[in-house]
Tab-separated table of C-alpha atoms in Angstrom:
chain	number	residue	atom	x	y	z
K	23	MET	CA	-4.420	-42.488	35.336
K	24	LYS	CA	-6.709	-42.640	32.216
K	25	LEU	CA	-5.337	-46.056	31.682
K	26	THR	CA	-6.235	-47.303	35.481
K	27	LYS	CA	-9.749	-45.741	35.100
K	28	SER	CA	-10.210	-48.135	32.253
K	29	LEU	CA	-9.250	-51.241	33.836
K	30	MET	CA	-11.108	-50.297	36.827
K	31	LEU	CA	-14.768	-49.775	34.477
K	32	GLY	CA	-14.071	-52.472	32.754
K	33	SER	CA	-13.508	-54.992	35.397
K	34	ALA	CA	-17.008	-53.842	37.043
K	35	ALA	CA	-18.368	-54.348	33.672
K	36	MET	CA	-17.074	-57.713	34.072
K	37	PHE	CA	-18.730	-59.180	37.763
K	38	ALA	CA	-22.054	-57.207	36.724
K	39	SER	CA	-22.351	-59.192	33.442
K	40	ALA	CA	-20.927	-62.894	35.476
K	41	GLY	CA	-23.517	-61.766	38.251
K	42	VAL	CA	-26.620	-61.525	36.080
K	43	GLN	CA	-26.037	-65.309	34.807
K	44	ALA	CA	-24.953	-66.437	38.408
K	45	ALA	CA	-28.845	-65.422	39.170
K	46	ASP	CA	-30.223	-67.329	36.424
K	47	LEU	CA	-28.400	-70.660	38.302
K	48	PRO	CA	-30.129	-72.602	41.211
K	49	MET	CA	-29.141	-71.153	44.378
K	50	LYS	CA	-29.428	-74.524	46.180
K	51	ALA	CA	-27.201	-77.423	44.970
K	52	LYS	CA	-29.064	-81.149	44.931
K	53	ALA	CA	-28.086	-82.568	48.616
K	54	VAL	CA	-25.597	-85.402	48.364
K	55	GLU	CA	-26.855	-89.053	49.159
K	56	TYR	CA	-24.319	-90.006	51.451
K	57	VAL	CA	-23.542	-93.599	52.286
K	58	LYS	CA	-24.682	-94.543	55.847
K	59	ILE	CA	-23.901	-97.152	58.448
K	60	CYS	CA	-26.482	-100.186	59.112
K	61	THR	CA	-26.350	-101.325	62.300
K	62	LEU	CA	-29.022	-104.336	62.094
K	63	TYR	CA	-26.432	-106.846	61.366
K	64	GLY	CA	-23.495	-106.324	62.946
K	65	ALA	CA	-20.216	-104.187	61.919
K	66	GLY	CA	-19.226	-103.618	58.520
K	67	PHE	CA	-22.511	-103.241	56.792
K	68	TYR	CA	-23.597	-100.022	55.282
K	69	TYR	CA	-26.883	-99.265	52.913
K	70	ILE	CA	-26.730	-99.640	49.402
K	71	PRO	CA	-27.555	-96.051	48.515
K	72	GLY	CA	-31.249	-95.448	47.677
K	73	THR	CA	-32.099	-98.729	48.910
K	74	ASP	CA	-33.049	-100.451	52.443
K	75	THR	CA	-30.309	-103.043	51.595
K	76	CYS	CA	-27.348	-103.561	53.779
K	77	ILE	CA	-24.241	-105.045	52.370
K	78	LYS	CA	-20.488	-105.748	53.618
K	79	LEU	CA	-17.521	-106.302	52.078
K	80	GLY	CA	-14.831	-108.809	53.404
K	81	GLY	CA	-11.894	-111.178	52.688
K	82	TYR	CA	-8.175	-111.755	53.169
K	83	VAL	CA	-5.303	-111.958	51.250
K	84	ARG	CA	-3.192	-115.103	52.295
K	85	ALA	CA	0.612	-116.031	51.287
K	86	SER	CA	1.942	-119.413	53.037
K	87	ALA	CA	4.769	-122.040	51.834
K	88	GLN	CA	4.421	-125.840	52.824
K	89	LEU	CA	7.489	-127.661	53.287
K	90	GLY	CA	7.617	-131.555	52.686
K	91	THR	CA	4.180	-131.817	50.397
K	92	ASN	CA	3.385	-131.078	46.908
K	93	SER	CA	0.113	-129.967	47.918
K	94	VAL	CA	-1.617	-127.116	49.783
K	95	TRP	CA	-2.034	-127.988	52.443
K	96	GLY	CA	-1.810	-131.600	52.630
K	97	ALA	CA	0.013	-134.665	53.290
K	98	ALA	CA	2.820	-136.108	50.979
K	99	ALA	CA	0.513	-139.162	50.415
K	100	SER	CA	0.245	-139.851	46.959
K	101	GLY	CA	1.432	-139.145	43.804
K	102	LEU	CA	4.563	-136.810	43.459
K	103	GLY	CA	4.706	-135.739	47.096
K	104	GLY	CA	4.381	-139.293	48.273
K	105	ALA	CA	7.326	-140.462	45.905
K	106	HIS	CA	9.477	-139.066	48.594
K	107	ASN	CA	12.463	-138.642	45.664
K	108	ARG	CA	13.926	-136.039	43.564
K	109	LEU	CA	10.807	-135.359	41.800
K	110	SER	CA	9.024	-134.327	45.301
K	111	ASN	CA	8.767	-130.925	46.217
K	112	TYR	CA	10.667	-129.747	49.467
K	113	TYR	CA	8.269	-127.031	49.314
K	114	THR	CA	4.777	-125.655	47.585
K	115	ALA	CA	4.193	-122.211	47.997
K	116	GLN	CA	0.693	-120.061	47.036
K	117	SER	CA	-1.159	-117.170	47.251
K	118	ARG	CA	-4.796	-116.051	47.453
K	119	LEU	CA	-7.093	-113.428	47.038
K	120	ASP	CA	-10.165	-113.927	48.820
K	121	GLN	CA	-13.195	-111.838	48.428
K	122	SER	CA	-17.028	-112.140	50.003
K	123	ILE	CA	-20.307	-110.245	49.525
K	124	ASP	CA	-22.935	-110.318	52.127
K	125	THR	CA	-26.316	-108.622	51.332
K	126	ARG	CA	-29.295	-108.125	53.883
K	127	THR	CA	-32.821	-106.891	53.657
K	128	ALA	CA	-35.602	-107.121	56.115
K	129	THR	CA	-38.799	-108.092	54.733
K	130	GLU	CA	-42.409	-109.159	56.123
K	131	TYR	CA	-40.760	-112.842	55.606
K	132	GLY	CA	-37.898	-112.667	57.324
K	133	LEU	CA	-34.034	-111.736	56.588
K	134	LEU	CA	-33.449	-112.311	52.727
K	135	ARG	CA	-29.662	-112.739	52.705
K	136	THR	CA	-27.472	-113.304	49.589
K	137	TYR	CA	-23.697	-114.343	50.251
K	138	ALA	CA	-20.627	-115.103	47.964
K	139	GLU	CA	-16.882	-115.663	48.434
K	140	LEU	CA	-14.620	-116.136	45.525
K	141	ALA	CA	-11.131	-116.968	45.876
K	142	PHE	CA	-8.123	-116.048	43.243
K	143	THR	CA	-5.366	-118.459	43.955
K	144	TRP	CA	-2.162	-118.819	42.484
K	145	THR	CA	-0.419	-122.257	43.593
K	146	ALA	CA	2.859	-123.434	42.556
K	147	GLY	CA	3.111	-126.904	40.999
K	148	GLY	CA	5.891	-129.561	40.183
K	149	TYR	CA	7.675	-131.327	37.670
K	150	GLY	CA	6.683	-134.955	36.801
K	151	GLY	CA	8.531	-137.686	34.963
K	152	ALA	CA	7.956	-137.366	31.338
K	153	GLY	CA	10.492	-140.045	30.132
K	154	THR	CA	9.880	-143.112	28.150
K	155	THR	CA	12.802	-145.688	28.574
K	156	ALA	CA	15.662	-145.853	31.063
K	157	ILE	CA	17.910	-143.523	29.089
K	158	ASN	CA	15.438	-140.986	28.067
K	159	GLY	CA	14.960	-138.910	31.210
K	160	ALA	CA	12.409	-135.831	31.132
K	161	THR	CA	10.184	-134.279	33.273
K	162	ALA	CA	6.874	-131.805	32.612
K	163	TYR	CA	5.070	-128.932	34.912
K	164	THR	CA	2.604	-130.415	36.220
K	165	GLY	CA	0.981	-127.361	38.095
K	166	ASN	CA	-2.944	-126.384	38.112
K	167	ASN	CA	-2.430	-123.114	37.023
K	168	PRO	CA	-2.309	-122.194	33.069
K	169	ALA	CA	0.959	-121.458	31.357
K	170	GLY	CA	1.779	-118.069	30.476
K	171	SER	CA	2.951	-116.402	27.168
K	172	GLY	CA	6.512	-115.974	26.909
K	173	SER	CA	9.548	-118.425	27.046
K	174	GLY	CA	9.533	-120.671	30.100
K	175	THR	CA	6.797	-118.314	32.316
K	176	ILE	CA	4.047	-119.996	34.382
K	177	SER	CA	1.427	-117.348	34.861
K	178	GLY	CA	-2.283	-117.211	35.519
K	179	GLY	CA	-4.015	-118.553	38.261
K	180	SER	CA	-7.171	-119.860	39.499
K	181	LEU	CA	-10.711	-119.053	40.364
K	182	SER	CA	-12.646	-120.707	42.900
K	183	VAL	CA	-16.309	-120.253	43.768
K	184	TYR	CA	-16.425	-120.846	47.780
K	185	TYR	CA	-19.958	-120.092	48.107
K	186	ALA	CA	-22.944	-118.628	46.317
K	187	PHE	CA	-26.257	-119.094	47.833
K	188	MET	CA	-29.486	-117.117	49.110
K	189	GLN	CA	-31.203	-117.328	52.175
K	190	PHE	CA	-35.288	-116.642	52.587
K	191	ALA	CA	-37.934	-117.278	55.203
K	192	GLY	CA	-35.983	-120.213	56.230
K	193	PHE	CA	-34.578	-121.396	53.017
K	194	THR	CA	-31.332	-121.933	51.243
K	195	PHE	CA	-30.442	-122.137	47.856
K	196	GLY	CA	-27.483	-122.601	46.231
K	197	ARG	CA	-23.788	-123.282	46.847
K	198	ALA	CA	-23.271	-123.354	50.932
K	199	GLN	CA	-21.864	-125.516	53.512
K	200	SER	CA	-23.075	-129.017	53.748
K	201	GLN	CA	-25.875	-129.215	56.745
K	202	PHE	CA	-24.059	-132.816	57.944
K	203	SER	CA	-20.910	-130.828	58.612
K	204	SER	CA	-20.425	-129.088	61.974
K	205	PRO	CA	-19.552	-125.526	62.019
K	206	TRP	CA	-15.736	-126.014	62.129
K	207	THR	CA	-15.962	-128.920	59.353
K	208	ASN	CA	-12.486	-130.427	58.805
K	209	TYR	CA	-10.964	-127.496	60.953
K	210	PRO	CA	-11.572	-128.048	64.889
K	211	GLY	CA	-8.174	-125.900	65.568
K	212	ASN	CA	-6.356	-126.260	62.186
K	213	SER	CA	-5.572	-124.984	58.747
K	214	PHE	CA	-4.495	-128.381	57.600
K	215	ASP	CA	-6.821	-129.378	54.524
K	216	GLY	CA	-6.728	-133.314	54.849
K	217	LEU	CA	-7.811	-133.932	58.128
K	218	PRO	CA	-10.090	-137.591	58.605
K	219	GLY	CA	-12.658	-137.891	60.869
K	220	GLY	CA	-15.970	-136.061	59.625
K	221	GLY	CA	-18.031	-133.830	57.182
K	222	GLY	CA	-15.800	-131.296	54.967
K	223	TRP	CA	-15.606	-127.774	54.571
K	224	GLU	CA	-16.169	-127.984	50.827
K	225	ALA	CA	-19.505	-126.420	49.806
K	226	VAL	CA	-22.133	-128.114	47.943
K	227	ASN	CA	-25.121	-127.007	45.647
K	228	GLN	CA	-28.195	-127.569	48.077
K	229	PHE	CA	-31.656	-127.024	48.495
K	230	ALA	CA	-32.603	-126.589	52.566
K	231	TYR	CA	-34.575	-125.526	55.115
K	232	THR	CA	-33.738	-124.581	58.506
K	233	ALA	CA	-36.567	-124.033	61.444
K	234	ASP	CA	-35.445	-122.183	64.298
K	235	PHE	CA	-36.965	-123.489	67.759
K	236	GLY	CA	-35.605	-120.381	69.907
K	237	GLN	CA	-33.311	-120.681	72.688
K	238	GLY	CA	-30.559	-121.844	70.105
K	239	ILE	CA	-31.955	-124.991	69.024
K	240	THR	CA	-32.472	-125.571	64.875
K	241	ALA	CA	-33.220	-128.204	62.876
K	242	SER	CA	-32.171	-128.051	59.064
K	243	PHE	CA	-33.357	-130.604	56.173
K	244	SER	CA	-31.367	-130.595	52.801
K	245	ALA	CA	-31.136	-132.092	49.437
K	246	GLU	CA	-27.515	-131.553	47.964
K	247	ASP	CA	-25.711	-132.131	45.019
K	248	GLN	CA	-24.120	-135.468	44.915
K	249	VAL	CA	-22.078	-134.995	41.744
K	250	ALA	CA	-18.353	-134.617	42.056
K	251	ARG	CA	-18.345	-133.774	45.669
K	252	ASP	CA	-20.352	-136.301	47.344
K	253	THR	CA	-18.838	-139.832	46.157
K	254	THR	CA	-15.196	-140.918	46.792
K	255	ASN	CA	-14.843	-144.094	44.474
K	256	ILE	CA	-17.481	-146.303	42.967
K	257	TRP	CA	-14.670	-148.987	41.678
K	258	ASN	CA	-15.435	-152.386	39.637
K	259	VAL	CA	-12.683	-154.579	40.179
K	260	SER	CA	-12.915	-156.454	36.993
K	261	GLY	CA	-11.430	-153.590	35.386
K	262	ALA	CA	-8.217	-153.069	37.718
K	263	THR	CA	-5.108	-152.446	36.320
K	264	ALA	CA	-1.344	-152.787	37.269
K	265	ALA	CA	-1.049	-149.244	36.927
K	266	GLY	CA	-3.970	-148.111	38.874
K	267	LEU	CA	-3.738	-150.562	41.308
K	268	ALA	CA	-0.052	-148.805	41.916
K	269	THR	CA	-1.604	-145.853	43.056
K	270	GLY	CA	-4.250	-147.596	45.092
K	271	ALA	CA	-7.278	-147.570	42.894
K	272	TYR	CA	-8.472	-150.689	43.584
K	273	GLY	CA	-10.627	-150.859	39.891
K	274	ALA	CA	-11.868	-148.764	36.925
K	275	GLY	CA	-13.553	-145.786	38.201
K	276	ASN	CA	-17.639	-146.368	37.520
K	277	ILE	CA	-19.909	-144.028	38.833
K	278	GLY	CA	-22.944	-143.267	36.784
K	279	GLY	CA	-25.250	-140.187	36.095
K	280	SER	CA	-26.825	-138.725	38.693
K	281	ARG	CA	-29.995	-139.857	39.862
K	282	SER	CA	-30.713	-138.533	43.717
K	283	PRO	CA	-29.232	-135.670	45.675
K	284	ASP	CA	-27.948	-136.360	48.973
K	285	LEU	CA	-30.962	-136.148	51.537
K	286	VAL	CA	-29.570	-134.659	54.675
K	287	ALA	CA	-31.077	-133.985	58.300
K	288	MET	CA	-29.332	-132.170	61.006
K	289	LEU	CA	-30.332	-131.094	64.755
K	290	ARG	CA	-28.358	-128.259	66.269
K	291	VAL	CA	-28.108	-126.565	69.940
K	292	ASP	CA	-25.990	-123.420	70.027
K	293	GLN	CA	-25.656	-122.350	73.615
K	294	ALA	CA	-22.877	-120.008	75.535
K	295	TRP	CA	-21.350	-123.076	76.903
K	296	GLY	CA	-20.749	-124.441	73.662
K	297	LEU	CA	-22.572	-126.384	70.844
K	298	PHE	CA	-23.460	-130.006	70.220
K	299	GLN	CA	-24.937	-131.405	66.607
K	300	ALA	CA	-26.131	-134.660	65.559
K	301	SER	CA	-26.099	-135.225	61.804
K	302	VAL	CA	-27.321	-138.076	59.260
K	303	VAL	CA	-27.289	-138.377	55.659
K	304	ALA	CA	-28.489	-141.091	52.947
K	305	HIS	CA	-26.586	-141.317	49.686
K	306	ASN	CA	-27.459	-143.356	46.484
K	307	ASN	CA	-24.770	-145.406	45.213
K	308	HIS	CA	-25.711	-145.361	41.469
K	309	ALA	CA	-22.777	-147.046	38.954
K	310	GLY	CA	-22.180	-147.128	35.627
K	311	TYR	CA	-22.106	-150.313	33.137
K	312	TYR	CA	-20.199	-153.546	33.603
K	313	GLY	CA	-18.464	-153.195	30.356
K	314	ALA	CA	-17.704	-150.648	27.602
K	315	ASP	CA	-21.863	-150.493	26.337
K	316	GLU	CA	-25.137	-150.781	27.845
K	317	THR	CA	-25.678	-154.201	26.900
K	318	THR	CA	-23.586	-155.577	29.463
K	319	GLY	CA	-25.876	-154.934	32.255
K	320	HIS	CA	-25.206	-152.620	35.396
K	321	PRO	CA	-25.455	-153.325	39.285
K	322	ASP	CA	-28.471	-152.040	40.825
K	323	ASP	CA	-28.020	-148.903	42.974
K	324	LYS	CA	-27.715	-148.981	46.365
K	325	TRP	CA	-28.396	-146.630	49.131
K	326	GLY	CA	-25.480	-145.419	51.648
K	327	TRP	CA	-25.707	-143.734	54.459
K	328	ALA	CA	-23.656	-142.066	57.329
K	329	GLY	CA	-24.307	-140.346	60.705
K	330	GLN	CA	-21.994	-137.726	62.877
K	331	LEU	CA	-22.417	-136.281	66.586
K	332	ALA	CA	-20.135	-133.118	67.096
K	333	LEU	CA	-19.338	-130.951	70.314
K	334	SER	CA	-17.895	-127.760	70.866
K	335	ILE	CA	-16.699	-126.521	74.519
K	336	LYS	CA	-16.261	-122.990	75.048
K	337	ASN	CA	-14.496	-121.298	77.561
K	338	VAL	CA	-12.786	-123.992	79.628
K	339	PRO	CA	-11.171	-123.457	82.608
K	340	THR	CA	-7.342	-123.064	81.274
K	341	GLY	CA	-8.084	-120.030	80.013
K	342	ALA	CA	-10.704	-117.309	78.314
K	343	GLY	CA	-11.673	-118.285	74.578
K	344	ASP	CA	-9.951	-121.577	75.177
K	345	THR	CA	-12.283	-124.103	73.389
K	346	ILE	CA	-12.693	-127.882	72.940
K	347	ASN	CA	-14.088	-129.127	69.258
K	348	VAL	CA	-14.657	-132.748	68.676
K	349	GLN	CA	-16.529	-134.742	66.315
K	350	GLY	CA	-17.252	-138.552	65.331
K	351	VAL	CA	-18.895	-140.302	62.314
K	352	TYR	CA	-19.459	-143.429	60.891
K	353	THR	CA	-20.489	-144.374	57.618
K	354	ASN	CA	-21.773	-147.153	54.931
K	355	GLY	CA	-21.502	-146.563	51.590
K	356	ALA	CA	-21.060	-142.479	52.012
K	357	SER	CA	-17.266	-142.633	52.763
K	358	VAL	CA	-16.769	-139.082	51.889
K	359	TYR	CA	-18.611	-137.903	55.005
K	360	ASN	CA	-15.352	-139.306	56.576
K	361	PHE	CA	-12.815	-138.892	54.092
K	362	GLN	CA	-13.755	-135.559	53.238
K	363	GLN	CA	-13.203	-133.762	49.765
K	364	TYR	CA	-9.684	-132.192	50.447
K	365	MET	CA	-8.392	-135.356	51.375
K	366	PRO	CA	-6.619	-137.985	48.533
K	367	PHE	CA	-9.150	-140.839	48.071
K	368	THR	CA	-6.017	-142.915	46.612
K	369	PHE	CA	-2.670	-143.339	48.626
K	370	ALA	CA	0.895	-144.598	47.391
K	371	MET	CA	3.250	-143.441	49.965
K	372	TYR	CA	6.885	-145.077	49.485
K	373	GLY	CA	9.727	-145.537	51.597
K	374	GLY	CA	12.517	-147.514	52.238
K	375	SER	CA	13.113	-151.104	52.867
K	376	GLY	CA	15.165	-153.668	54.324
K	377	LEU	CA	13.530	-156.637	53.046
K	378	ALA	CA	16.020	-158.982	50.852
K	379	GLY	CA	14.834	-158.297	46.847
K	380	ALA	CA	12.494	-155.696	47.337
K	381	TYR	CA	13.671	-152.261	45.891
K	382	GLN	CA	11.495	-150.164	48.378
K	383	SER	CA	8.962	-150.328	50.651
K	384	VAL	CA	5.093	-148.838	49.805
K	385	GLY	CA	1.910	-148.041	51.352
K	386	LEU	CA	-1.404	-149.138	49.049
K	387	ALA	CA	-4.514	-148.199	50.042
K	388	GLY	CA	-7.765	-146.594	48.467
K	389	VAL	CA	-11.226	-145.274	49.417
K	390	SER	CA	-14.734	-145.970	48.083
K	391	ASP	CA	-18.390	-145.878	48.112
K	392	SER	CA	-18.916	-149.310	47.069
K	393	VAL	CA	-16.768	-151.812	44.844
K	394	PHE	CA	-18.219	-154.451	42.099
K	395	VAL	CA	-17.431	-157.036	39.597
K	396	ALA	CA	-18.809	-157.746	36.023
K	397	GLY	CA	-21.907	-159.753	36.815
K	398	ALA	CA	-22.768	-158.766	40.769
K	399	GLY	CA	-23.891	-155.908	43.046
K	400	GLN	CA	-22.189	-153.350	44.962
K	401	GLN	CA	-20.505	-154.082	48.000
K	402	LEU	CA	-20.836	-151.120	50.056
K	403	THR	CA	-17.730	-149.947	51.809
K	404	THR	CA	-17.836	-148.986	56.000
K	405	THR	CA	-15.779	-146.382	57.259
K	406	TYR	CA	-15.297	-144.651	61.293
K	407	GLY	CA	-13.076	-141.971	62.488
K	408	PHE	CA	-12.846	-138.999	64.355
K	409	ASN	CA	-11.379	-135.643	64.918
K	410	GLY	CA	-10.601	-132.821	67.364
K	411	ALA	CA	-8.944	-130.148	68.693
K	412	TYR	CA	-7.463	-128.050	71.874
K	413	THR	CA	-7.056	-124.446	71.256
K	414	HIS	CA	-5.624	-122.469	74.445
K	415	ASN	CA	-5.058	-118.052	74.245
K	416	TRP	CA	-1.968	-117.469	75.836
K	417	ASN	CA	-2.600	-114.078	75.625
K	418	PRO	CA	-5.041	-111.805	73.618
K	419	TYR	CA	-1.851	-112.076	70.607
K	420	TRP	CA	-0.701	-115.641	70.691
K	421	ASN	CA	-2.582	-118.956	70.934
K	422	THR	CA	-1.575	-122.543	70.148
K	423	ALA	CA	-4.157	-125.632	68.851
K	424	ILE	CA	-3.390	-129.269	69.235
K	425	TRP	CA	-5.343	-131.554	67.015
K	426	GLY	CA	-5.722	-134.606	65.383
K	427	GLY	CA	-7.958	-136.962	63.136
K	428	PHE	CA	-8.419	-140.265	62.500
K	429	GLY	CA	-10.378	-142.502	59.724
K	430	ALA	CA	-10.588	-146.592	59.350
K	431	VAL	CA	-11.588	-148.466	56.067
K	432	ARG	CA	-13.075	-151.470	56.315
K	433	TYR	CA	-14.261	-153.922	53.033
K	434	ASN	CA	-16.548	-157.016	53.696
K	435	GLY	CA	-15.480	-159.875	52.993
K	436	THR	CA	-16.799	-160.404	49.500
K	437	ALA	CA	-15.197	-156.931	48.769
K	438	LYS	CA	-11.673	-158.124	49.902
K	439	GLY	CA	-12.150	-161.452	47.997
K	440	TYR	CA	-12.414	-159.075	44.593
K	441	ILE	CA	-9.448	-156.369	45.542
K	442	CYS	CA	-7.363	-159.425	46.980
K	443	GLY	CA	-7.876	-161.362	43.782
K	444	ALA	CA	-6.694	-158.642	41.664
K	445	PHE	CA	-4.064	-157.835	43.671
K	446	VAL	CA	-2.967	-161.281	43.541
K	447	ALA	CA	-3.140	-161.854	39.665
K	448	THR	CA	-2.327	-158.189	38.750
K	449	LEU	CA	0.339	-157.247	41.266
K	450	ALA	CA	1.507	-161.070	42.191
K	451	LEU	CA	0.844	-160.246	45.729
K	452	SER	CA	4.174	-162.771	47.604
K	453	SER	CA	1.566	-163.796	50.595
K	454	GLY	CA	-1.340	-164.691	48.141
K	455	LEU	CA	-4.755	-164.630	49.319
K	456	GLY	CA	-4.119	-164.952	53.175
K	457	GLY	CA	-2.115	-162.207	53.644
K	458	CYS	CA	-4.349	-159.807	51.549
K	459	ASN	CA	-6.562	-157.076	53.424
K	460	PRO	CA	-7.178	-153.773	51.880
K	461	ASP	CA	-8.439	-152.497	54.936
K	462	PHE	CA	-6.215	-149.461	56.492
K	463	ASN	CA	-6.669	-146.985	58.970
K	464	TYR	CA	-5.355	-142.969	58.017
K	465	SER	CA	-4.696	-140.653	60.851
K	466	VAL	CA	-3.029	-137.100	60.985
K	467	VAL	CA	-1.625	-135.412	64.309
K	468	GLY	CA	-0.192	-131.549	64.199
K	469	LEU	CA	0.421	-128.369	66.155
K	470	SER	CA	-0.496	-125.121	65.303
K	471	THR	CA	1.204	-121.689	66.542
K	472	ARG	CA	-0.363	-118.172	65.630
K	473	TRP	CA	0.713	-114.612	66.408
K	474	SER	CA	-1.659	-111.611	65.747
K	475	PRO	CA	0.142	-108.693	66.516
K	476	VAL	CA	-2.653	-105.930	65.177
K	477	LYS	CA	-5.900	-107.408	64.812
K	478	ASN	CA	-6.839	-108.976	61.339
K	479	LEU	CA	-3.296	-109.769	60.922
K	480	THR	CA	-2.111	-113.374	61.669
K	481	PHE	CA	1.005	-115.302	61.201
K	482	SER	CA	1.003	-118.862	61.778
K	483	SER	CA	3.198	-121.910	61.705
K	484	GLU	CA	2.028	-125.845	61.424
K	485	VAL	CA	3.746	-128.936	61.686
K	486	ALA	CA	1.592	-132.392	60.815
K	487	TYR	CA	2.201	-135.895	60.773
K	488	ALA	CA	0.563	-138.355	58.461
K	489	ILE	CA	0.266	-141.863	59.487
K	490	LEU	CA	-0.644	-144.838	57.104
K	491	ASP	CA	-1.466	-148.227	58.687
K	492	GLN	CA	-2.064	-150.865	56.064
K	493	LYS	CA	-3.016	-154.429	57.010
K	494	TYR	CA	-1.428	-156.604	54.101
K	495	ALA	CA	0.749	-159.566	56.098
K	496	SER	CA	4.098	-158.531	57.134
K	497	GLY	CA	6.921	-158.675	54.979
K	498	SER	CA	4.437	-158.986	51.701
K	499	THR	CA	5.534	-157.753	48.609
K	500	VAL	CA	4.143	-156.764	45.341
K	501	THR	CA	5.639	-156.449	41.503
K	502	LEU	CA	4.495	-153.001	40.448
K	503	PRO	CA	5.177	-151.564	36.752
K	504	LEU	CA	7.381	-148.844	35.333
K	505	GLN	CA	5.635	-145.560	36.914
K	506	SER	CA	7.541	-142.587	34.748
K	507	GLY	CA	5.139	-140.002	36.157
K	508	ILE	CA	6.670	-140.148	39.556
K	509	ALA	CA	10.484	-141.731	38.428
K	510	LYS	CA	9.533	-145.161	40.159
K	511	PRO	CA	11.048	-148.647	38.246
K	512	ALA	CA	9.339	-151.678	37.900
K	513	GLY	CA	10.182	-154.375	40.472
K	514	ALA	CA	9.298	-155.683	44.014
K	515	TYR	CA	8.261	-153.507	46.618
K	516	GLU	CA	7.408	-154.127	50.274
K	517	LEU	CA	3.928	-153.482	51.501
K	518	LYS	CA	4.579	-151.524	54.605
K	519	ASP	CA	3.362	-148.775	56.798
K	520	GLN	CA	4.084	-145.166	56.156
K	521	GLY	CA	4.527	-141.995	57.374
K	522	ALA	CA	5.029	-138.136	56.263
K	523	LEU	CA	6.119	-135.149	58.093
K	524	GLN	CA	4.733	-131.762	56.489
K	525	VAL	CA	5.052	-127.870	57.910
K	526	MET	CA	3.504	-124.811	56.937
K	527	PHE	CA	4.165	-120.929	57.349
K	528	ARG	CA	1.410	-118.743	56.603
K	529	ALA	CA	0.718	-114.812	56.614
K	530	GLN	CA	-2.775	-113.720	56.187
K	531	ARG	CA	-4.586	-110.314	56.272
K	532	ASN	CA	-8.296	-110.159	56.813
K	533	TRP	CA	-10.540	-107.140	56.357
């Protein structure tokens, strides 16, 4: 009994002491500042706590496999893929994490926006030839991803900065899609990267201004960084070699330092029925020197240009949400606005041959902005092309697109004389100057089918067929040197049109 009483008194004293300490604490905790939904700019935006800035996080995870090509996702038109032998990949796999950050703030001058999109990608490579003699067969890994530690392991990956720009009061600063390109760029209804016929998706550093006239009518003017992105090739044909010509390079690469950005003007009408856009660009071709040092002289700069018309028709009568996208382009000295950045600029596609004395057949072609020889001026290259797609929605879960693109390259008479002189002298073109014509057409046709069983999850498959239509005289041959990197022996090869079939399977989860 005494023990029970003692415990009760001790407990009472303890609670009394605790009550005194509690009285010294604040009676009300500070309110928690919860993240609030921002409805000003659509779904997915939230206010950054303590600010009037809204932010949206997005992105996707993608896994894909391509059959019949060494690239992701393009044609087997050059290199190991174009060799079509034991060093060519039957499949190439890729995995990617894409992350985007979009912030927006309403100001007295209008919307202040920043946007960035980064992609972390792992792409499987291949194995190219590394042997030096007929009996010294060897290969080496040719992937873009860095080699990891450990015996025989390939790890790591690559980081790509797709977009990084700021918009304020109608101005755009930073890396954004070219104002020249249509909204669908080189993807009118497809995922295939290597489609000719218009401006590409690859972003570019730029300073741009967009004027909004209302009713969906806008006009944009931009100065866009030319370096690396906006020039295909400037070839000094005097520097042509057998090894280069065998890959479709018609001379030594000879692009000089930056002088002027590309100057773009664009008019767009965006309505409920669809979209119409007209774009034009001026492009400066600035070459290096004729020889190894500045005393050898150089060709003068020459301005090129490109023009593009694009049309999108929404909700065509075949079904709800069905669309038609089409665009056409003409370039002179600005070929990248037709043969865009995700395409090869040189082509070397191999196949069989029934011509007596020929080891195999090959299709050789090259895209340039201009060509020249020592002591002469630049000759601008002309191209034209188009691409388009029709997309049909079978139901809310399935859709199919039929798509294609075409690009033509035409060299003027002087440029043909330079290139053909190199072909005859260096590769012993059998048909001589009379049978030489470096012009060519390149086209791709394809079919895509997509299934979205739940929102933001898509499984897709595409089949694409690429055709290289070269213009050399029928039955012509060239004598190519040993190309150990793709395991092609020295010998005679028939110049012939070529084709390549590719298939892609992809799974993608967006958020």
